[in-house]
XYZ file of C-alpha atoms in Angstrom:
619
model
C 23.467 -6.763 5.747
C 20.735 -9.175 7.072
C 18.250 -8.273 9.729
C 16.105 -10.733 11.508
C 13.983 -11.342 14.189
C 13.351 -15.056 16.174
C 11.579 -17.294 13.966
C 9.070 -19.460 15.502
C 7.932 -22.988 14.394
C 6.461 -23.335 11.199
C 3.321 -24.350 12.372
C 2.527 -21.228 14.134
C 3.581 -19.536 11.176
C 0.968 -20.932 8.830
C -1.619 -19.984 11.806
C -0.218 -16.658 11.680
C -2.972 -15.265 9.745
C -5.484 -17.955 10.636
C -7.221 -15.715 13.905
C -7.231 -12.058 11.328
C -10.287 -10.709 9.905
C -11.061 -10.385 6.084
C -9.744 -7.479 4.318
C -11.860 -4.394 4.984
C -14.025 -3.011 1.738
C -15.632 -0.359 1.859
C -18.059 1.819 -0.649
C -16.017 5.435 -1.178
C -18.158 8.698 -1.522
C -16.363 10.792 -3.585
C -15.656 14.895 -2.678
C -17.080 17.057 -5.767
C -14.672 19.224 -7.511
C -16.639 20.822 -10.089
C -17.010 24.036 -7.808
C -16.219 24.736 -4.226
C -19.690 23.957 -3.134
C -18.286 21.163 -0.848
C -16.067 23.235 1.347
C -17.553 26.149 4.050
C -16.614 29.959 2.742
C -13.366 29.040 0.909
C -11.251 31.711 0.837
C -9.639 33.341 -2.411
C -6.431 31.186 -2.556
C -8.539 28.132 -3.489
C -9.517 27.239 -6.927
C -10.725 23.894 -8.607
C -8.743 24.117 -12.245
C -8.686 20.892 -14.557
C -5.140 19.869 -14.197
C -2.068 20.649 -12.118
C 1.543 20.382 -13.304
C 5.251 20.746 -11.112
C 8.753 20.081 -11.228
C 11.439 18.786 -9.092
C 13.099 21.885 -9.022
C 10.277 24.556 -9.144
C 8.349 26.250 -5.524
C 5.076 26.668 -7.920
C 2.791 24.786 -9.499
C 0.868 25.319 -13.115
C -2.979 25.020 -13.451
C -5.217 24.607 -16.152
C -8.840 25.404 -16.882
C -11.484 23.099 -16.081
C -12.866 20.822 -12.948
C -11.511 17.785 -10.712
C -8.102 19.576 -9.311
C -8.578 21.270 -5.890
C -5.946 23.898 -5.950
C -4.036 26.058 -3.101
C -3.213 29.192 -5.148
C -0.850 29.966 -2.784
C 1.146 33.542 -2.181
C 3.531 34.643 0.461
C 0.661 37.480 1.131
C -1.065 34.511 2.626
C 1.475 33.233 4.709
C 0.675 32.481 8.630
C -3.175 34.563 7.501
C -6.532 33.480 9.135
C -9.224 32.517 7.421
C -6.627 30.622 4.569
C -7.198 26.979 5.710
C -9.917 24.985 4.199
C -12.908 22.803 5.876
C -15.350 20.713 4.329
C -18.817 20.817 4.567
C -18.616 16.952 5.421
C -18.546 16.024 9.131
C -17.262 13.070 10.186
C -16.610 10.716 13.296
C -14.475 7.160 12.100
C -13.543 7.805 8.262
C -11.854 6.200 5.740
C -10.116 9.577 3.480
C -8.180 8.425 0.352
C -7.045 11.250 -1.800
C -4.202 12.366 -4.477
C -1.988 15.520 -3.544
C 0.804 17.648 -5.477
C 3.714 19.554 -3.643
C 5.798 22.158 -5.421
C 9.342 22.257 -3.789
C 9.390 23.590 -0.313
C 6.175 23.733 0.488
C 4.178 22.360 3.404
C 0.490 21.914 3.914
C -1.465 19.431 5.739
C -5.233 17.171 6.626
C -6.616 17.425 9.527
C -8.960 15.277 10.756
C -12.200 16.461 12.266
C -10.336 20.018 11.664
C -8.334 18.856 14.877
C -5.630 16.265 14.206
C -2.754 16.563 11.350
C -1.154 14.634 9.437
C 1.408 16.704 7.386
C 2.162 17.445 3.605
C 5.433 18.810 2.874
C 8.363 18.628 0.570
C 10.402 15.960 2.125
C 12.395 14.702 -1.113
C 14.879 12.093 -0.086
C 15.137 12.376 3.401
C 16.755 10.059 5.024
C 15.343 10.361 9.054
C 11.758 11.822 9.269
C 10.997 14.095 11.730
C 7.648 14.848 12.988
C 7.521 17.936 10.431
C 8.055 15.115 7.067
C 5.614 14.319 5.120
C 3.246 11.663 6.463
C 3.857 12.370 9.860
C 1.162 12.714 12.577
C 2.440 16.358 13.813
C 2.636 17.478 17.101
C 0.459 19.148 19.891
C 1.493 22.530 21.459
C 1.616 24.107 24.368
C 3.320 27.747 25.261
C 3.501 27.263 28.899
C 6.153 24.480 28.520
C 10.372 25.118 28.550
C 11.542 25.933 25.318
C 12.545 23.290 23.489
C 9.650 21.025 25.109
C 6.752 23.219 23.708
C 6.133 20.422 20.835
C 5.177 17.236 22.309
C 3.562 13.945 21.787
C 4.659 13.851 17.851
C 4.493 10.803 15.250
C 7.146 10.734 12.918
C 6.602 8.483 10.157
C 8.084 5.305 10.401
C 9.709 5.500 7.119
C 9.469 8.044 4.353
C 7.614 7.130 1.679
C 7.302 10.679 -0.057
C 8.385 11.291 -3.809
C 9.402 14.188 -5.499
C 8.078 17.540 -5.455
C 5.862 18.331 -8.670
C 4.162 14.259 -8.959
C 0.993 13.394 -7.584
C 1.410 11.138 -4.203
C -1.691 9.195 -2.643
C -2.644 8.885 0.911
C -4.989 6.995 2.979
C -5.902 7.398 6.201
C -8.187 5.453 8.528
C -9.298 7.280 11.480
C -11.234 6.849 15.083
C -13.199 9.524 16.677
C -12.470 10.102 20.023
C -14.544 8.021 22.171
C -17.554 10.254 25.378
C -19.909 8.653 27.595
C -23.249 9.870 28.573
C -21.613 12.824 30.656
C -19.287 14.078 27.644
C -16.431 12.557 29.339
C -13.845 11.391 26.835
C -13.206 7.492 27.895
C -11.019 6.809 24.873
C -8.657 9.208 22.853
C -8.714 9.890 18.972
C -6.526 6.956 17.183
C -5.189 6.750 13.873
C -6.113 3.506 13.165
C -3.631 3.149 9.632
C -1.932 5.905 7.481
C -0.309 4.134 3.967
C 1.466 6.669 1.797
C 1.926 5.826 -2.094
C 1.368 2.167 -0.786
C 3.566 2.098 2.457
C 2.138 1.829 5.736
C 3.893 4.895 7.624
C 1.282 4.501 10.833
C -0.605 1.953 12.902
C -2.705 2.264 15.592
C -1.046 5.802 16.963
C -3.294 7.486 19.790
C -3.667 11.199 19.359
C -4.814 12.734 23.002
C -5.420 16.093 21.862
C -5.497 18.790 19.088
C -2.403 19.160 17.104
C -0.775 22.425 16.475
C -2.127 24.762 14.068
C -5.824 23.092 14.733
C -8.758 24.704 13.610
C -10.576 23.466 16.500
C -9.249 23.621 19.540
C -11.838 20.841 21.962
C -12.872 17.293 21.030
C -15.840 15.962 19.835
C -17.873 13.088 18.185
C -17.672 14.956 14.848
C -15.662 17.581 13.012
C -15.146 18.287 9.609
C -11.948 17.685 7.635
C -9.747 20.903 7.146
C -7.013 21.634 4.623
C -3.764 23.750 6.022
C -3.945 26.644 3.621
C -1.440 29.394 5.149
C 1.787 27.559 4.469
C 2.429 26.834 1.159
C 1.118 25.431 -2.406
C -0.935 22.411 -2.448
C -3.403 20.537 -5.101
C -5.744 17.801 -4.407
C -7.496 15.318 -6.875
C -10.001 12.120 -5.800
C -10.689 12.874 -2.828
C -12.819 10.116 -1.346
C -13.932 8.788 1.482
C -16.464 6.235 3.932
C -17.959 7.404 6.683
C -17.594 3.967 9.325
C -20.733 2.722 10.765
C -20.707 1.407 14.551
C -21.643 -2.328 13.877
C -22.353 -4.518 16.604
C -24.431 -7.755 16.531
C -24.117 -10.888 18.524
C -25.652 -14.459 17.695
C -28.877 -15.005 19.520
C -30.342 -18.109 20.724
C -27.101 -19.957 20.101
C -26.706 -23.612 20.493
C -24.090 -26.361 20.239
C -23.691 -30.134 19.639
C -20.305 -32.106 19.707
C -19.994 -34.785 18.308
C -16.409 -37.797 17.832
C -15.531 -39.168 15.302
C -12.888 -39.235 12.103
C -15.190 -36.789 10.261
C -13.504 -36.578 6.358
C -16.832 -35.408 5.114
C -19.880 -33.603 6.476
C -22.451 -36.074 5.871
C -20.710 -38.495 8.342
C -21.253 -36.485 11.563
C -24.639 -38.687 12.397
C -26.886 -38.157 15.760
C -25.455 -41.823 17.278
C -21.979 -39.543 17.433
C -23.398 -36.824 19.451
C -21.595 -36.836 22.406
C -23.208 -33.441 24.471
C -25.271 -30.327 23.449
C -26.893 -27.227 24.794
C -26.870 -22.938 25.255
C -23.511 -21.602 24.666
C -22.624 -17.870 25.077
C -20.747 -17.674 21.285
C -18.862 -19.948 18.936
C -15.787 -21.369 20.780
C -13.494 -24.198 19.272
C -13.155 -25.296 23.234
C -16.124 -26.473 23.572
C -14.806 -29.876 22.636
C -12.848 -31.856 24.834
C -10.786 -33.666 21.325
C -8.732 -31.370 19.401
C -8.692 -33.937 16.496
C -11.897 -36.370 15.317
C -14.247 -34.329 16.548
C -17.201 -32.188 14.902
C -18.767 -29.061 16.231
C -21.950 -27.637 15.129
C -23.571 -23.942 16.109
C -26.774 -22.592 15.492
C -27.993 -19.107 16.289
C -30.125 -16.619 14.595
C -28.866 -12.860 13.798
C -31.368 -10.190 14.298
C -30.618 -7.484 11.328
C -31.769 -3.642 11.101
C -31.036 -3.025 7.604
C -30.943 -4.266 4.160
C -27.931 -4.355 2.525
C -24.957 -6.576 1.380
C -23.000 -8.215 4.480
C -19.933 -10.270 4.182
C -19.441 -13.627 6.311
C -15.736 -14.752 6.636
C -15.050 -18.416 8.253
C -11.402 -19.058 9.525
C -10.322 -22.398 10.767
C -7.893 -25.182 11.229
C -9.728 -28.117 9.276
C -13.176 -28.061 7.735
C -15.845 -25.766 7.806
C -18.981 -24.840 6.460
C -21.989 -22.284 6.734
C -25.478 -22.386 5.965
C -27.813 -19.198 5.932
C -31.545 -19.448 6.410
C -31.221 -23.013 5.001
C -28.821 -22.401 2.290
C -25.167 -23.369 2.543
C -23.521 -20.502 1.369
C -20.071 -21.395 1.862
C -17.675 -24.634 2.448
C -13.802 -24.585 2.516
C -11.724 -27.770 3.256
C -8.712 -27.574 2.748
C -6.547 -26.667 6.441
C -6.074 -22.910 6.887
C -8.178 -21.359 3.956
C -10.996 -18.940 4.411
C -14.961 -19.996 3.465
C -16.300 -16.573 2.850
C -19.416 -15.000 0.619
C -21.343 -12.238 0.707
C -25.393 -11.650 0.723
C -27.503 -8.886 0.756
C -29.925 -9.449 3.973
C -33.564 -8.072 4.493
C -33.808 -6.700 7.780
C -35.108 -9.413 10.672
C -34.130 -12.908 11.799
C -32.186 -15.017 9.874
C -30.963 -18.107 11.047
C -26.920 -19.516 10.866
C -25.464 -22.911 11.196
C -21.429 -23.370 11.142
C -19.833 -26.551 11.106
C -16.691 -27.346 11.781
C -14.763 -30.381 11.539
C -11.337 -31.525 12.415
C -9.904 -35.082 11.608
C -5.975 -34.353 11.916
C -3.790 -34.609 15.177
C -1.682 -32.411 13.945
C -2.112 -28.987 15.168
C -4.800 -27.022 17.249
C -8.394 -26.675 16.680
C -9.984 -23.351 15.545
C -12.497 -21.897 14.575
C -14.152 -18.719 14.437
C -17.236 -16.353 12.341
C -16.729 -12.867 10.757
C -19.555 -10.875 9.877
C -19.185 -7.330 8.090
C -20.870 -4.898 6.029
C -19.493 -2.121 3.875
C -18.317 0.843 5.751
C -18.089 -1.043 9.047
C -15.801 -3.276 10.543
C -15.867 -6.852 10.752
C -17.109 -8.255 14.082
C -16.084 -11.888 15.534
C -18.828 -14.170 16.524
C -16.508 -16.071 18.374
C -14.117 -15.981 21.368
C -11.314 -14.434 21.373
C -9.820 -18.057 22.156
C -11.877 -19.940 19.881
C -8.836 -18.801 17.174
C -5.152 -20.458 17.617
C -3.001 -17.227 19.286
C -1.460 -15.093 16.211
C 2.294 -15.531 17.237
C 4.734 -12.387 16.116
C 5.810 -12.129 12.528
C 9.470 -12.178 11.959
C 10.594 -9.115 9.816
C 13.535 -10.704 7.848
C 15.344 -7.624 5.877
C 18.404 -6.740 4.057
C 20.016 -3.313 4.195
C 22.951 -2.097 2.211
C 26.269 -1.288 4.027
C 29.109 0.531 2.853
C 29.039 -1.182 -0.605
C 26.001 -1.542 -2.328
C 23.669 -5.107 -1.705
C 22.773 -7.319 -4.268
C 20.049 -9.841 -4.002
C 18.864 -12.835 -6.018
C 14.811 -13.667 -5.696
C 11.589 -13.946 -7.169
C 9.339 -11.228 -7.145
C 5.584 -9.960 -7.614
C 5.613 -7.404 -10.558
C 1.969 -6.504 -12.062
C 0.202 -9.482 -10.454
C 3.102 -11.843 -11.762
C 5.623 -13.546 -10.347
C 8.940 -12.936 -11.603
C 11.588 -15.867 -11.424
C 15.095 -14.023 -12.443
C 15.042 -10.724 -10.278
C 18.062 -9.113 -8.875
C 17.529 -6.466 -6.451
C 20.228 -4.157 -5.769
C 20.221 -1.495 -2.644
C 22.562 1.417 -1.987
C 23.851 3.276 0.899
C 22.452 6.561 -0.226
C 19.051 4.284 -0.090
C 18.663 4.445 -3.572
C 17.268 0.980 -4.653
C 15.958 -1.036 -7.772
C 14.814 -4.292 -9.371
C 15.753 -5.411 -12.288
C 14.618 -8.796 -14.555
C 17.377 -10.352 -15.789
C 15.443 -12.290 -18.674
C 14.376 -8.918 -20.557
C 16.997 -6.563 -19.257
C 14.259 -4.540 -18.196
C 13.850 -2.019 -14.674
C 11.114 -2.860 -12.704
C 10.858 -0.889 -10.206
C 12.833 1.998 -8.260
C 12.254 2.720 -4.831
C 14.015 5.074 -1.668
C 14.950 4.534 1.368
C 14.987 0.918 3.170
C 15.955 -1.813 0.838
C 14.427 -5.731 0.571
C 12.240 -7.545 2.737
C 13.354 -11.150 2.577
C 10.810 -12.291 4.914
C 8.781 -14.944 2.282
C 12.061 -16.135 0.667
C 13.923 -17.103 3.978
C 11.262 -17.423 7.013
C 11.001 -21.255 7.659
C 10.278 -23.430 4.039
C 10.232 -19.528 2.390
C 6.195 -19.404 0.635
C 6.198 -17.725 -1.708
C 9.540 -17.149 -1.763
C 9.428 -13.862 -3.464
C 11.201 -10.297 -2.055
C 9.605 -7.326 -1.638
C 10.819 -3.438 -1.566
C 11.120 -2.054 1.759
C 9.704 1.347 0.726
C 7.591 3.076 -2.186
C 7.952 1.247 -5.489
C 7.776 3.333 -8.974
C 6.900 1.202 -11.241
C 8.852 1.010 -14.634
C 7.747 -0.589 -17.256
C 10.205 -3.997 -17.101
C 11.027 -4.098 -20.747
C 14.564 -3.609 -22.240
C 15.698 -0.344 -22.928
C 17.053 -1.053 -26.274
C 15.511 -2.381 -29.572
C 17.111 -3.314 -33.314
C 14.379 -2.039 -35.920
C 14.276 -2.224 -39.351
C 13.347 1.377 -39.258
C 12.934 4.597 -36.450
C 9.097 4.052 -36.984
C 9.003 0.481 -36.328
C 7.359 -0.613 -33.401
C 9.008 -1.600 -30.073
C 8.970 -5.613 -28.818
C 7.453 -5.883 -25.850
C 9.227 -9.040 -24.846
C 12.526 -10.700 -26.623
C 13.030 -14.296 -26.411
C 15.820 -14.489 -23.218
C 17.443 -17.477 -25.376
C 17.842 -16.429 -29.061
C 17.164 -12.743 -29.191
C 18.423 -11.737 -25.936
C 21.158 -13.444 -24.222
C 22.029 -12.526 -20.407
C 25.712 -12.834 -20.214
C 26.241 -12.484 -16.143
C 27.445 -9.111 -15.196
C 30.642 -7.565 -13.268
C 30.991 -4.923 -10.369
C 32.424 -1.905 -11.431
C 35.099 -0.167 -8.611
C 32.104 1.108 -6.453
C 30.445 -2.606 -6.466
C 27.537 -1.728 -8.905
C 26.542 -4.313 -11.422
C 26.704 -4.222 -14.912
C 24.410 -6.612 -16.563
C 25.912 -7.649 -19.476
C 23.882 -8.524 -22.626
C 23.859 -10.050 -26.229
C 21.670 -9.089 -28.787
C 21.192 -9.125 -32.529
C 24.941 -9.600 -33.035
C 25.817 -6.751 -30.441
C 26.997 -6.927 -26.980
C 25.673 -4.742 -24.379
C 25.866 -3.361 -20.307
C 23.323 -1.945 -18.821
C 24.275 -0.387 -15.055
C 22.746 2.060 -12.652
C 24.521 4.421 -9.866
C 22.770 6.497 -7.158
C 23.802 10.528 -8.075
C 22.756 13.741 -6.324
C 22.795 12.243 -2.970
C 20.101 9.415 -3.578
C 18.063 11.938 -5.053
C 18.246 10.344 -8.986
C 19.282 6.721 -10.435
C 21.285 7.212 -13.688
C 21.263 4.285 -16.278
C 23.678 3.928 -18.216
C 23.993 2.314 -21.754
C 27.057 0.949 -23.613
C 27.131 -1.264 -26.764
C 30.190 -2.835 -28.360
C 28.891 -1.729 -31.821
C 25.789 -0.303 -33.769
C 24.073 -2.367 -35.757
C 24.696 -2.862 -39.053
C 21.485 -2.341 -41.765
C 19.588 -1.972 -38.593
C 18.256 1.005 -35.845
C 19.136 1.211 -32.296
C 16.463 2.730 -30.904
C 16.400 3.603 -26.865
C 13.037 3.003 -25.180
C 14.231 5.461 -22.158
C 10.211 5.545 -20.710
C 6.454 4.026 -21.547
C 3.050 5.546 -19.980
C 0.189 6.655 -20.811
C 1.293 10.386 -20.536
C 4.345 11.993 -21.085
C 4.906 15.515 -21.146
C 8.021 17.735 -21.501
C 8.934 19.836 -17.897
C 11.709 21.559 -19.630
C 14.795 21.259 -21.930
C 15.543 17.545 -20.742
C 13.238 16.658 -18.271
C 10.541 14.762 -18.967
C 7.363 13.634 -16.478
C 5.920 10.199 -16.816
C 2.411 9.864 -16.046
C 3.010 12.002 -12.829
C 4.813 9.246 -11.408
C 8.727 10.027 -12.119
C 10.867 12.031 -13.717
C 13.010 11.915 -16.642
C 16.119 14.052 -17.325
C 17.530 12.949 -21.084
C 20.327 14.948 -22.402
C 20.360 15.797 -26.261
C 23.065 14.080 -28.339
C 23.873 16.870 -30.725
C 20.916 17.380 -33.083
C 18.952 14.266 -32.030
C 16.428 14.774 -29.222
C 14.135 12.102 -27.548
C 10.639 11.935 -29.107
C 7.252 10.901 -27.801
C 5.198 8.256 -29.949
C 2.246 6.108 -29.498
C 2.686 2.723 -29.082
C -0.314 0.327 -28.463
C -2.504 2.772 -26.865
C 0.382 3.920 -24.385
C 2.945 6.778 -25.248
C 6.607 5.582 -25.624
C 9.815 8.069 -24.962
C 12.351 6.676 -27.585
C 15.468 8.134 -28.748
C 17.638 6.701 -31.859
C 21.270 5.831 -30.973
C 23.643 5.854 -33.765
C 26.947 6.478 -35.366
C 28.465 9.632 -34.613
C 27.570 9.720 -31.488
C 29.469 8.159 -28.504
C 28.897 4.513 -28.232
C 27.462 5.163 -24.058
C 24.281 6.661 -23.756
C 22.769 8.069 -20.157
C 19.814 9.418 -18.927
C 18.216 10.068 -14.968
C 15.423 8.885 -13.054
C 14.212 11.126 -10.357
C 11.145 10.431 -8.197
């Protein structure tokens, strides 16, 4: 089923990203975990233990000995009790927090922010709606005077969840604003979550908060507060915790002057003083200021008065030709239309003068132009007028969501930094989705819940013309899943050639719609299929060849990472990312190798048994 918004005309849609400010960077402080030194009086349900380990289907979670794991030893004698949560010694106002956390099933835990605003942890495996209580979202504030039923209020669910199973390690990041006093403690702005992005998807965006949640340690506002850690509901471990505290930045161009000059300026050494048409003070860099939109020049200079050494990043957006030259230097130059001229320089404190040039010698389109300056753990202020920038005009979200039958897509498609030309994408009802490259025969990536953005392949001309999952990728490792040895010990290709070795043969529906990719290789014929079980909860695979091979081995390569460890009987964890659940076949069992410095979960498939072979992804 396709979803779209109105499209707008292409030229606007190049802009789109023209008037944005670089990518923010910023220099992470890490939390130590080799004691509890970090965190005020921890109570006795937290430990720091070397390594955590879960399962789907288990409420508790194993530790090991050692140091980097911040652990939630969690009992139901310390359920609801004082004195259980955690707070760091760290006090913060704006903050950039990036951490790792582990959930066992069922439980629930939760960050708050200056010890005041949550965003909750909890066990919310596959579901399909989140509620203000799933994991991710920005919980609710309280109040017992209200009706029942109206006691919660001003809640954030999570747009869409992005959680994975109980018993892996998740990631989170969360950038934060402080609530905002004057000079009389008066609050003039509220607290804002400025972006939450769980296990890669952004679940919040600029959501005010304009008061303690429930459960708060602390129950006023302030400039600063320290982070706290729910410890009275449930079990919970942490690992990398890290985070910037963000700077207040603020710096304007001093002294600033213009000239504009006319003319059909392809290079900068042709904008000459007989061309000067005005010049004089000017407030800040504004694209306006000339009364040509096309053969026209503009150049600023202004000096920036710095208080403190250390490495700031300029950023130059445009339409046209621009350049920028620091204390006498030209530092950088970008011509072609809409890409950025940025660098980076560490500055003594002082003066230091800046000259930007711009240059436009096209009718087509708007002038624009505008300066970014930054430094880490701040964000990037613009030089410029607001206006000096062609208006960012709204994105269309183009999307494709499976219906009663299951959706099947055609694309290209990022994978490990690569684009991949011969993806198909399929998405289920139950919101059980994957990728798959039809060249190797090889799974790319699973994810839950939404299914394709479609944006880049059909938005105007379609650059780059690639799809994109709609929620939390897993990465698998994209190679096919079978492999004809000479021998069980024989190592695995990592690619077969897609027109001798391996030969895609098109694929049918089966009577609920799913694919089967059908495949032949060394002188057997193959399918390879997937179907959604347990209620979108797990993605089986299923494998079924024609014949063994004959003098050869069939070996399965059902997983590759670089850990694997046995949960139980059949369930297997893959570098904490998914799960595996292989069933025996008789007396052969799956076994875990080495294979180029990564671990490999291969099983041989031979005569007796059955001539389909199956095994479950859960994440």
């Amino acid at each position: 089923m396709l979803k779209r918004i109105f499209l707008t005309p292409l030229l606007l849609f190049v802009l789109a990203g023209v008037a944005l400010a670089q990518n923010q960077s910023f220099n992470l402080t890490p939390v130590p975990l080799n004691d509890l030194s970090a965190f005020k009086a921890p109570s006795k349900n937290w430990q720091v233990v070397g390594a955590v380990s879960g399962s789907f289907d288990s409420p508790a979670l194993k530790s090991e000995k050692g140091t980097g794991v911040l652990l939630n030893a969690f009992d139901e004698k310390e359920r609801f009790k004082e004195g259980t949560n955690l707070f760091t010694q760290l006090e913060h106002g704006d903050i950039f927090l990036s951490l790792d956390f582990m959930l066992p099933k069922g439980s629930n835990s939760g960050i708050y922010l200056q010890g005041r605003y949550e965003v909750q942890l909890f066990d919310s495996w596959a579901v399909k709606i989140p509620h203000v209580t799933d994991c991710g979202s920005l919980y609710e504030r309280w109040d017992e005077s209200r009706p029942e039923g109206k006691k919660g209020f001003e809640g954030h669910p999570a747009r869409t969840n992005a959680a994975l199973a109980p018993g892996l390690w998740q990631h989170l990041e969360i950038e934060f604003n402080r609530p905002r006093f004057d000079e009389n403690k008066k609050k003039i702005a509220p607290a804002r979550f400025v972006k939450v992005v769980l296990n890669g998807v952004v679940i919040h965006e600029n959501v005010i908060v304009n008061g303690p949640t429930r459960a708060a340690g602390l129950q006023d506002e302030a400039d600063k507060g320290p982070l706290m850690i729910q410890g009275d509901h449930g079990p919970v471990a942490f690992r990398n915790i890290q985070y910037a505290l963000l700077n207040d930045f603020n710096v304007k161009l001093a002294d600033l002057q213009y000239e504009y000059y006319e003319g059909f300026f392809e290079k900068f050494d042709q904008i000459k003083p007989e061309l000067l048409v005005r010049k004089g003070p000017v407030e800040t860099i504004d694209a306006k200021l000339a009364d040509n939109s096309s053969k026209m020049a503009l150049v600023f200079t202004g000096f920036l008065d710095l208080k403190e050494k250390t490495e700031y990043q300029f950023v130059v957006k445009k339409v046209g030709r621009a350049k920028l030259n620091l204390d006498g230097q030209d530092i950088a130059e970008q011509n072609e239309w809409f890409d950025d001229a940025a660098a980076s320089r560490t500055l003594e404190p002082g003066r230091h003068k800046i000259v930007l040039t711009y240059a436009k010698p096209y009718q087509w389109g708007p002038s624009g132009i505008g300066l970014f300056l930054g430094k880490l753990n701040s964000r990037p202020q613009a030089l410029h007028a607001p206006t000096s920038l062609p208006a960012i005009p709204p994105t269309p979200l183009i999307n494709v969501s499976a219906g009663l039958e299951p959706e099947i897509i055609r694309s290209f498609m990022f994978y490990k930094g690569k684009k991949k030309t011969h993806v198909i994408s399929v998405g289920d009802a139950a919101g059980t989705n994957f990728s798959y490259d039809l060249n190797q025969a090889g799974l790319l990536q699973c994810w839950k819940g939404d299914f394709l953005n479609v944006t880049e392949m059909w938005y105007e001309r379609g650059e780059p013309q690639v799809a994109s999952p709609m929620g939390a990728p897993v990465t698998m490792n994209g190679k096919c899943a079978l492999a004809i040895v000479n021998d069980i010990k024989a190592a695995l290709p990592d690619t077969l050639n897609d027109r001798t070795d391996l030969v895609f043969k098109g694929y049918r529906l089966d009577e609920k719609r799913n694919p089967r990719f059908q495949y032949q290789y060394g002188g057997i014929a193959f399918e390879d299929s997937f179907q959604p079980e347990d209620q979108g909860k797990s993605l089986a695979r299923t494998l079924s060849v024609s014949a063994f091979p004959q003098g050869k081995v069939l070996l399965v390569r059902i997983a590759e990472g670089n850990q694997i460890t046995l949960v139980s009987g059949d369930v297997y964890v893959i570098d904490s990312k998914y799960y595996v659940k292989v069933p025996a076949a008789g007396k052969i069992k799956p076994s875990i190798r080495d294979n180029g410095g990564k671990k490999e979960l291969v099983m041989e498939w031979s005569a007796p048994m059955p001539t389909t072979f199956k095994y479950t992804l859960l994440w």
